[in-house]
Coordinates of C-alpha atoms in Angstrom, one line a residue:
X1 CA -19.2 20.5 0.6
X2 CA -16.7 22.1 -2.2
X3 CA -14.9 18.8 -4.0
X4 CA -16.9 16.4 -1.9
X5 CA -16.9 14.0 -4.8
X6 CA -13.3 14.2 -5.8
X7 CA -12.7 13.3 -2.6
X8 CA -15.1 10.4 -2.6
X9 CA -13.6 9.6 -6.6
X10 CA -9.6 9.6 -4.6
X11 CA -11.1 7.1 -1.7
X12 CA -12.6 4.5 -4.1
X13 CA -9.8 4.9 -6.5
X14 CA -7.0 4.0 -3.6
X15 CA -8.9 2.2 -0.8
X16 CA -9.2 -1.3 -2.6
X17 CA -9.1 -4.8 -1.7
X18 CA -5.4 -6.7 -3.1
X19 CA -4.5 -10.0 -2.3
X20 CA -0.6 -10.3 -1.1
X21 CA 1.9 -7.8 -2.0
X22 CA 0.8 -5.2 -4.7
X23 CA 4.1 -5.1 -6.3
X24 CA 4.4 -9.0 -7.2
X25 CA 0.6 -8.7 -7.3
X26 CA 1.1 -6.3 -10.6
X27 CA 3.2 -8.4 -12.2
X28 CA 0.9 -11.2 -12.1
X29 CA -2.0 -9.3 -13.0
X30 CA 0.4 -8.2 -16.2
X31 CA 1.3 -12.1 -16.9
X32 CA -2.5 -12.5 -16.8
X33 CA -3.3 -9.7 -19.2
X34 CA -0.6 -11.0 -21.7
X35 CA -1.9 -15.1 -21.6
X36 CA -5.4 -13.7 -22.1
X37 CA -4.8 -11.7 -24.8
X38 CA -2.0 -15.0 -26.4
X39 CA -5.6 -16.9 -25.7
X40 CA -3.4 -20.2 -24.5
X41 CA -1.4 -21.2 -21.9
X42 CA 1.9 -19.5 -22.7
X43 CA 5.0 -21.8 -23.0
X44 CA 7.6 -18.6 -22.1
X45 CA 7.7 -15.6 -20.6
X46 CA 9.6 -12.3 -21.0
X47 CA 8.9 -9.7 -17.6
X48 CA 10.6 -6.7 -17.8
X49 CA 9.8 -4.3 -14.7
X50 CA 10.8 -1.2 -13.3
X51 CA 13.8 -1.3 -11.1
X52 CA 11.5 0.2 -7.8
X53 CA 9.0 -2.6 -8.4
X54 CA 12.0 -5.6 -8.8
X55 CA 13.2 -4.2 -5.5
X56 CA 9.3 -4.3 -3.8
X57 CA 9.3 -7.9 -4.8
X58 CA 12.4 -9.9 -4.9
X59 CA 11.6 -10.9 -1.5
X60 CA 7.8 -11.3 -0.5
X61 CA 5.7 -14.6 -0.4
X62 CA 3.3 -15.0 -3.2
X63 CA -0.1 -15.9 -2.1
X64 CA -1.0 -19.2 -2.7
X65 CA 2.5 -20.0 -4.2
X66 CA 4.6 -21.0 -0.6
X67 CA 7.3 -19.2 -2.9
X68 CA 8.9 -15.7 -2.9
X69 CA 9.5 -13.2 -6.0
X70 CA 8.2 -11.8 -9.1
X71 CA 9.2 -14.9 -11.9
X72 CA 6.9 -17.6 -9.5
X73 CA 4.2 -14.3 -9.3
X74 CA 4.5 -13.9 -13.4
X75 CA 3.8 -17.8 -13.6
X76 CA 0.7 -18.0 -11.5
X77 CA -0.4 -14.9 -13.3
X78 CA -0.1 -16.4 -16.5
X79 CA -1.1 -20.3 -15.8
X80 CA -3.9 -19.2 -13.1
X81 CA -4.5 -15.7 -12.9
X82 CA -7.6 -13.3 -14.1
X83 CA -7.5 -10.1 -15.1
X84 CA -10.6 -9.7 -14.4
X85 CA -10.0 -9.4 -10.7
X86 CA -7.5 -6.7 -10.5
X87 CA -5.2 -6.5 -7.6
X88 CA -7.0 -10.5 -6.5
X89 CA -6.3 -11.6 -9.9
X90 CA -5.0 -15.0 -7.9
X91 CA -7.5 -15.6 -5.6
X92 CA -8.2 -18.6 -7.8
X93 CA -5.1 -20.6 -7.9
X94 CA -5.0 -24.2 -7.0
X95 CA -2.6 -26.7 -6.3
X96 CA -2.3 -28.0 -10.2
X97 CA -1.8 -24.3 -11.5
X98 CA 0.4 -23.6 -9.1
X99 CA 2.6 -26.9 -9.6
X100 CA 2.5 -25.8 -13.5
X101 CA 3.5 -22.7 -12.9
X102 CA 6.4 -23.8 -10.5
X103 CA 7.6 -26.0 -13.7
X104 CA 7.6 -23.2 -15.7
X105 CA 9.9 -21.3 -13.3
X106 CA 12.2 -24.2 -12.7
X107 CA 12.5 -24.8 -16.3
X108 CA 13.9 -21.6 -17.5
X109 CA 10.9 -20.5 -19.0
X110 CA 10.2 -17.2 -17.5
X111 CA 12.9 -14.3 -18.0
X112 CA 13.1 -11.5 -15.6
X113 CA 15.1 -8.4 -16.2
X114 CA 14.6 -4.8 -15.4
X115 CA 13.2 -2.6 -17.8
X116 CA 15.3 -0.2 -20.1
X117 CA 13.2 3.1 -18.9
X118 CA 13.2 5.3 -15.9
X119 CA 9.4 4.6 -15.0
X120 CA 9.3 4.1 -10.8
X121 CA 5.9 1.7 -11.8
X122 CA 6.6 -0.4 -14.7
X123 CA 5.8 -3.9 -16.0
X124 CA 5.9 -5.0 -19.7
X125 CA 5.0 -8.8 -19.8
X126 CA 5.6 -11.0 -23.5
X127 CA 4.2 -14.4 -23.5
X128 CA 4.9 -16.8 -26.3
X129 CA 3.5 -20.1 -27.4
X130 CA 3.3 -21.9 -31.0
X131 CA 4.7 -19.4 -33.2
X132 CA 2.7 -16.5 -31.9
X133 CA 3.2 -13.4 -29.1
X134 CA 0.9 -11.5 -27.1
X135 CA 2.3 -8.3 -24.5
X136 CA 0.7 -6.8 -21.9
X137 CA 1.9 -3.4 -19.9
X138 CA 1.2 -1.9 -16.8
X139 CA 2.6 1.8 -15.2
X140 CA 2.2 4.2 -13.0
X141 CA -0.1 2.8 -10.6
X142 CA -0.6 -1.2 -9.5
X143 CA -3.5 -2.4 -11.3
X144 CA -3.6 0.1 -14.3
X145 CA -2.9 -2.0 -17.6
X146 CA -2.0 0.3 -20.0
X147 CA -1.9 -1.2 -23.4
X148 CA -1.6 -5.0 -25.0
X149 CA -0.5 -6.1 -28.4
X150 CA -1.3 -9.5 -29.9
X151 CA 1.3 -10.5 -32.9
X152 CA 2.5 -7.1 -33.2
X153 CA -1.0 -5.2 -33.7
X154 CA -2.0 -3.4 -30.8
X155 CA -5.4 -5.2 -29.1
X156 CA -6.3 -2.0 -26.8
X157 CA -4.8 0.7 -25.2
X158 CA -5.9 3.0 -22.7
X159 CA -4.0 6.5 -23.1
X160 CA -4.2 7.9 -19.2
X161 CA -3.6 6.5 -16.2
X162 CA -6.5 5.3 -14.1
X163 CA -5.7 5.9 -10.9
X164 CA -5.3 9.6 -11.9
X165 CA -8.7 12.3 -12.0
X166 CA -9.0 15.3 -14.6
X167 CA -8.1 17.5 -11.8
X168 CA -4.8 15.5 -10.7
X169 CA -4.2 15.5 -14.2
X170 CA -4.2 19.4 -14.7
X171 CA -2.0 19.8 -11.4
X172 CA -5.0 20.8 -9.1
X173 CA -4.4 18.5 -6.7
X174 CA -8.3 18.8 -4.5
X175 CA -6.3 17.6 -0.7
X176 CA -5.2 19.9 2.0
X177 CA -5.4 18.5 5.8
X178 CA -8.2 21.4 6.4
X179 CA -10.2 19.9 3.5
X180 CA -10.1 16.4 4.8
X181 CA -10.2 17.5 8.4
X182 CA -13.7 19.1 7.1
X183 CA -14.4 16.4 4.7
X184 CA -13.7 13.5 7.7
X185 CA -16.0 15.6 10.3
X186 CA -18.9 16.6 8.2
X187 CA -19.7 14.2 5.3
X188 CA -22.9 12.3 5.5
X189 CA -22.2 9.1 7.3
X190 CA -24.0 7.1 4.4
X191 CA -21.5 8.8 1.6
X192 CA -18.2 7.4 3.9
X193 CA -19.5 3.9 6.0
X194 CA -18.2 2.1 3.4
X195 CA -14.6 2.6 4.6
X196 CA -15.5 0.3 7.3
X197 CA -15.2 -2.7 5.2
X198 CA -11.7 -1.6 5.3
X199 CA -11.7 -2.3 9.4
X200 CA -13.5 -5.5 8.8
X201 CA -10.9 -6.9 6.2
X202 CA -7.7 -5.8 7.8
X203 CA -8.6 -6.6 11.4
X204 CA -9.7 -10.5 9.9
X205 CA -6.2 -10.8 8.4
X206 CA -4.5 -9.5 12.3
X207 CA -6.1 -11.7 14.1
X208 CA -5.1 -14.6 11.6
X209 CA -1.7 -12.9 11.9
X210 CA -2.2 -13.3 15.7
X211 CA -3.6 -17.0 15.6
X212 CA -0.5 -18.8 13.3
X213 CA 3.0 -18.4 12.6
X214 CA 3.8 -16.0 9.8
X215 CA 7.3 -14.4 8.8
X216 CA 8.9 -12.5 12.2
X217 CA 5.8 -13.3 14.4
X218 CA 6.1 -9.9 15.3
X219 CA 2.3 -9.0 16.4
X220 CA 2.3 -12.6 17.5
X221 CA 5.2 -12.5 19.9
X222 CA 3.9 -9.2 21.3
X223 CA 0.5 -11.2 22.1
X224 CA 2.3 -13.6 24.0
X225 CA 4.4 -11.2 25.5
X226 CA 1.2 -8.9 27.2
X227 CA 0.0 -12.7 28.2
X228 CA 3.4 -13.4 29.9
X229 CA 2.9 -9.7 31.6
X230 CA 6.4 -8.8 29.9
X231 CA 4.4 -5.8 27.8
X232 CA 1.4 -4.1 29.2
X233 CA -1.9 -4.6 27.7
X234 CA -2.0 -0.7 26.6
X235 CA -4.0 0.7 23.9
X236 CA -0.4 1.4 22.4
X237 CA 0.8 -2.5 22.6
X238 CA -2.9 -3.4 21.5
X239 CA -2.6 -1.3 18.2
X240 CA 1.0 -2.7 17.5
X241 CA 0.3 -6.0 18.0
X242 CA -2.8 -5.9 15.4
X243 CA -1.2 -3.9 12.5
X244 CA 1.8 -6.1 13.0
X245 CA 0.0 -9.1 12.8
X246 CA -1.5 -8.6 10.2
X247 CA 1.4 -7.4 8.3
X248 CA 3.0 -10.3 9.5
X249 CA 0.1 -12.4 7.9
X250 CA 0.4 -10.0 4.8
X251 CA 4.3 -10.6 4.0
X252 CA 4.0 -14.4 4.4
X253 CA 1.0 -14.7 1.3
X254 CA -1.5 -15.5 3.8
X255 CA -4.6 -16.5 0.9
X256 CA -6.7 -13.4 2.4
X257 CA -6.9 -10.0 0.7
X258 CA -6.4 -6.5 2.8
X259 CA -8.0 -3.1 1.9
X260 CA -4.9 -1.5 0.6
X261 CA -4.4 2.4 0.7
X262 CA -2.6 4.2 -2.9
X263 CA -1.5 0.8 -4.6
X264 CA -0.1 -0.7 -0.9
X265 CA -1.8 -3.1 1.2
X266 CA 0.5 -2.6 4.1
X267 CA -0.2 0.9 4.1
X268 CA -4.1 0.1 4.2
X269 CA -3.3 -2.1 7.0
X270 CA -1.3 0.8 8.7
X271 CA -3.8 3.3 7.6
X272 CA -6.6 1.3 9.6
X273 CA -5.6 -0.9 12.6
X274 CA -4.0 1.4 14.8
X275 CA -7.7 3.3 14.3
X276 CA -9.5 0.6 14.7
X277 CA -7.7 -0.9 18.0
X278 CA -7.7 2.6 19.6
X279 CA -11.8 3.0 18.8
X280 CA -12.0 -0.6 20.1
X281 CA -10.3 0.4 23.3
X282 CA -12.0 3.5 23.8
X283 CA -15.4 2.0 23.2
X284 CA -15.9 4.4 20.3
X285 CA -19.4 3.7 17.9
X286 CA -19.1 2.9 14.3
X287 CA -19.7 6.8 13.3
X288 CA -16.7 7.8 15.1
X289 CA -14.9 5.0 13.7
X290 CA -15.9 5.7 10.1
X291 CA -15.0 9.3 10.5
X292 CA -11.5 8.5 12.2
X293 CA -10.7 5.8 9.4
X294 CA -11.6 8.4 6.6
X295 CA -9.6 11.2 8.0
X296 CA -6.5 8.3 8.1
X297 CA -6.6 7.3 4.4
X298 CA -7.2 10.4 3.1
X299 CA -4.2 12.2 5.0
X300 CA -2.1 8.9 3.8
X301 CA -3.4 9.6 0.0
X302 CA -3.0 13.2 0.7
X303 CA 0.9 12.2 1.5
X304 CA 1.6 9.9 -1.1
X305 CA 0.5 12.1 -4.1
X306 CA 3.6 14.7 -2.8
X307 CA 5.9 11.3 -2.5
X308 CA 5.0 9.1 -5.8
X309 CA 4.4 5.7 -5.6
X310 CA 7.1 4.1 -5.3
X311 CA 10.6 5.4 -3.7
X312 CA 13.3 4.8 -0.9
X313 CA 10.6 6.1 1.9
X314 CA 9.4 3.4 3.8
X315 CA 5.3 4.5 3.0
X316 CA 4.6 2.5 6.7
X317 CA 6.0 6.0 7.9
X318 CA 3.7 7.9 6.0
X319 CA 0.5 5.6 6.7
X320 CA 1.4 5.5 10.9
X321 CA 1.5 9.5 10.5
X322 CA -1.9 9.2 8.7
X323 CA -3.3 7.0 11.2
X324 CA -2.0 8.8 13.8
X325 CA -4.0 12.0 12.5
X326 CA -7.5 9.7 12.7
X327 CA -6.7 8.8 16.5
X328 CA -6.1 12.3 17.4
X329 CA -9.3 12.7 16.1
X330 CA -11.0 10.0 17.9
X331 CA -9.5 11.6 21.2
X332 CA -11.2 14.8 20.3
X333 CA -8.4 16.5 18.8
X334 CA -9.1 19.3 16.2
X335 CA -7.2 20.5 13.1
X336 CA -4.6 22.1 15.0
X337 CA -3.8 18.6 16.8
X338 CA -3.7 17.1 13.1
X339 CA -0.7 19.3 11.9
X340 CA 0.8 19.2 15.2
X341 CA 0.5 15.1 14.8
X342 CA 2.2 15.3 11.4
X343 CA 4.9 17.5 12.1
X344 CA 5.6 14.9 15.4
X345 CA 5.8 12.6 12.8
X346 CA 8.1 14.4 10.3
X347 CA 10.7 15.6 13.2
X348 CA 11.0 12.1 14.4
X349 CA 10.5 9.0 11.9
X350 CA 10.9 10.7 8.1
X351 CA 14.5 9.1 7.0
X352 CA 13.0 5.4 7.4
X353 CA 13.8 3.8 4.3
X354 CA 12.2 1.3 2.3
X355 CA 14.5 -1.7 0.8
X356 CA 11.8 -3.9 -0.7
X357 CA 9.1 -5.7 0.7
X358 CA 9.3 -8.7 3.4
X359 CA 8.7 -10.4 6.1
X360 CA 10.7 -7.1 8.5
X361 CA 8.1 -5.1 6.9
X362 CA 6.1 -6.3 10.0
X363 CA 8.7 -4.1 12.7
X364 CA 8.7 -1.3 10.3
X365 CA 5.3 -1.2 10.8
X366 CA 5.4 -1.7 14.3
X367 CA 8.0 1.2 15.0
X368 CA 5.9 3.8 12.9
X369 CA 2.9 2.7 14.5
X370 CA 4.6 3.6 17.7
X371 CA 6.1 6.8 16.7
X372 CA 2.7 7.5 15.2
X373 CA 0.7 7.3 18.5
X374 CA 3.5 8.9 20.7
X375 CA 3.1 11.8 17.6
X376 CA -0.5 12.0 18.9
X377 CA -0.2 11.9 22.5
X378 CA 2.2 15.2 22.0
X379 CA 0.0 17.3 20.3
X380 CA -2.6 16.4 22.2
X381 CA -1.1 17.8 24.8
X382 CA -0.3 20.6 23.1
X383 CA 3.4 19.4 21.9
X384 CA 4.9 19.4 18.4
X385 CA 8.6 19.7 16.9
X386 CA 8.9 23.6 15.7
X387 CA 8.9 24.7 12.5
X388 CA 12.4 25.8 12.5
X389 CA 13.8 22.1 13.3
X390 CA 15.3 20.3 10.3
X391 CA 12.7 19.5 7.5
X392 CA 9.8 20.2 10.0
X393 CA 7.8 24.0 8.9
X394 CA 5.3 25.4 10.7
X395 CA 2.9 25.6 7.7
X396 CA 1.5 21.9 7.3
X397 CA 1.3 22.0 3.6
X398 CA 5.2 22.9 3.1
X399 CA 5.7 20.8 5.9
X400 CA 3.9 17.5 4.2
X401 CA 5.8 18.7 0.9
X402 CA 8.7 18.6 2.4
X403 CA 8.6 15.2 3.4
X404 CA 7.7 14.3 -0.4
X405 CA 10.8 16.4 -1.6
X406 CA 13.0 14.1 0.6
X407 CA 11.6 10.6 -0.4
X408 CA 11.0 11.6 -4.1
X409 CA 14.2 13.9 -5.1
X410 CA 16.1 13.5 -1.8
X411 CA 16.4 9.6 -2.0
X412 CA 17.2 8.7 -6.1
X413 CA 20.5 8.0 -5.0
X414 CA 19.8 6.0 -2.0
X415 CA 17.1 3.9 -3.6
X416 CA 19.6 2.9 -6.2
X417 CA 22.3 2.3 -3.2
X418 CA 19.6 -0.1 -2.3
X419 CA 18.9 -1.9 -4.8
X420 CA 22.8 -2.2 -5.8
X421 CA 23.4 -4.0 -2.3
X422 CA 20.1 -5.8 -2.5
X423 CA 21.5 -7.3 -6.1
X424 CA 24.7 -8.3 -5.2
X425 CA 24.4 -10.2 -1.5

């Protein structure tokens, strides 16, 4: 098939594991860089950050940290972090390197301001200790370091962006739905099982969501809900309650990493569980599964490229729309009942915002999720919103890029509105 390996290059690139939040996750992964290249435990930090990624984290649990916010995720970067492990550069923190880190915090000894540059993905991290100074940088995508300088003399620096291929690069973007429609249906199953790892790792962290008490409890009351016979036990409640749960989980810094989908985990969660409860329900096979999942994260990458990475759009929109488009597919709809899904989507659920990450993520989730499911249901029956309705066009392509016009263009001033109000509470 034409572009069969870009598409696999795009899927490895932004389908990968990440312990907690990405955007406090980056940060610490740029602490870590910087005290690895100061070779000693730093004694102060300077984090400077973009303004998008300040408002993503100012209010998310770090893993292992019981503490919220991107100076305690700079610390345990830099006192127990690896660089090493990209987006789980914590996953080894213990109770002493989190307790040093703390101190550092508590003492003054981290300084966190926003960056003087109009990146959307930015962290530039300056640790210090005995005299000497080492910086690390990260931009444009969550685990792409950039560049790091040791006393003033640059150590290494990588000129472009990771997370970007030769053909992004040059503007030929390879994604249309008809492409991954094909690409989803007809790739050999051995070239795409691997996105089932994805299923395996986000449904472990929903049904730890489902099991304890994290943030809202949203997936978890839900569960007890359908027990009490207060909610049906519905393929619809069943997919809610697992993607909530999990994002649930997610938010609180539950120590477990999620397959994440372009640099979000809680768009990996909301690209996946809603397919995976429906295929559990419907007693689909692991082929039909596979297939379903790959047509999800593809139409979420597919998505995101037209919004950026980071904006006012709430991306659990945009990943519920994707998943939405791989349970039509389960259900035996065709491409026609994957534009029809989208442009559901679009007419119904596109102003949700995004005002940082936390713990409410969880019923944002939850609502698109909903949305995204009634979306299918409609063009399965032949339903969808007509192309001459608000931002909604009968062509999917203008259609999908004008949902990126309104979160990327559309919503500079709103995400600054947001972040003004978030500021000063």
């Amino acid at each position: 098939m034409k572009r069969h390996d870009e598409f696999l290059k795009l899927l490895h690139q932004e389908v990968v594991p990440a312990l907690g939040c990405t955007e406090p996750i980056a940060v610490a992964l740029t602490a870590a860089c910087a005290a690895e290249t100061l070779g000693q435990q730093p004694q102060s930090l300077d984090v400077a950050v973009s303004s998008n990624l300040l408002k993503n984290g100012m209010g998310v649990m770090v893993p292992g940290t019981g503490q919220m916010g991107l100076g305690i995720a700079a610390a345990a970067g830099a006192i127990g972090g690896s660089s090493a492990l990209g987006l789980e550069c914590l996953a080894n923190l213990d109770e002493e390197k989190v307790k040093r880190a703390s101190d550092m915090l508590k003492n003054g000894q981290v300084n966190l301001h926003v960056a003087d540059n109009d990146l959307l993905l930015y962290c530039l991290v300056t640790a210090r200790a005995d005299g000497h100074e080492a910086a690390a940088e990260l931009r444009d995508s969550h685990a792409n370091l950039t560049r790091a300088w040791k006393d003033g003399e640059i150590v290494w620096d990588k000129s472009s962006p990771d997370h970007e291929s030769t053909s992004q690069a040059h503007g030929d973007w390879p994604l249309t739905l008809a492409a991954i429609y094909e690409f989803a249906n007809h790739s050999d199953l051995d070239s795409i099982d691997f996105i089932l790892d994805a299923a395996r790792m986000n449904r472990s962290v929903a049904e730890e969501g489902l099991r304890s008490q994290y943030g809202l409890a949203v997936g978890k009351s839900m569960d007890a809900q359908v027990r009490n016979r207060i909610l049906a036990d519905d393929m619809l409640t069943f997919a809610v309650k697992l993607t909530a749960a999990a994002a649930d989980a997610r938010m609180a810094g539950v120590m477990m990493p999620v397959m994440s989908n372009s640099g979000s985990g809680n768009q990996g969660i909301t690209c996946t569980m809603p397919v995976v409860a429906c295929a559990i329900r419907m007693e689909k096979n692991d082929e039909q599964l596979a297939r379903a999942l790959i047509m999800s994260h593809l139409t979420a990458i597919h998505i995101k490229h037209h919004l950026g990475r980071l904006s006012a759009h709430c991306g659990a929109m945009v990943a519920a729309t994707a998943a939405a488009c791989g349970i039509a597919l389960l259900m035996g709809g065709g491409e026609k009942q994957m534009e029809m899904t989208i442009r559901n989507m679009v007419g119904n659920v596109a102003g949700m915002i995004c005002d940082g990450a936390k713990s409410s993520c969880a019923l944002k989730v939850a609502s698109a999720v909903g949305a995204g499911i009634q979306a299918a249901m409609l063009a399965l029956e032949g339903s969808a919103v007509p192309g001459n309705e608000g931002i909604v066009s009968e062509d999917i392509e203008a259609c999908i890029a004008n949902l990126g016009r309104l979160g990327s263009s559309g919503m500079k001033e709103t995400d600054k509105v947001i972040l003004d109000i978030m500021l000063h509470k």
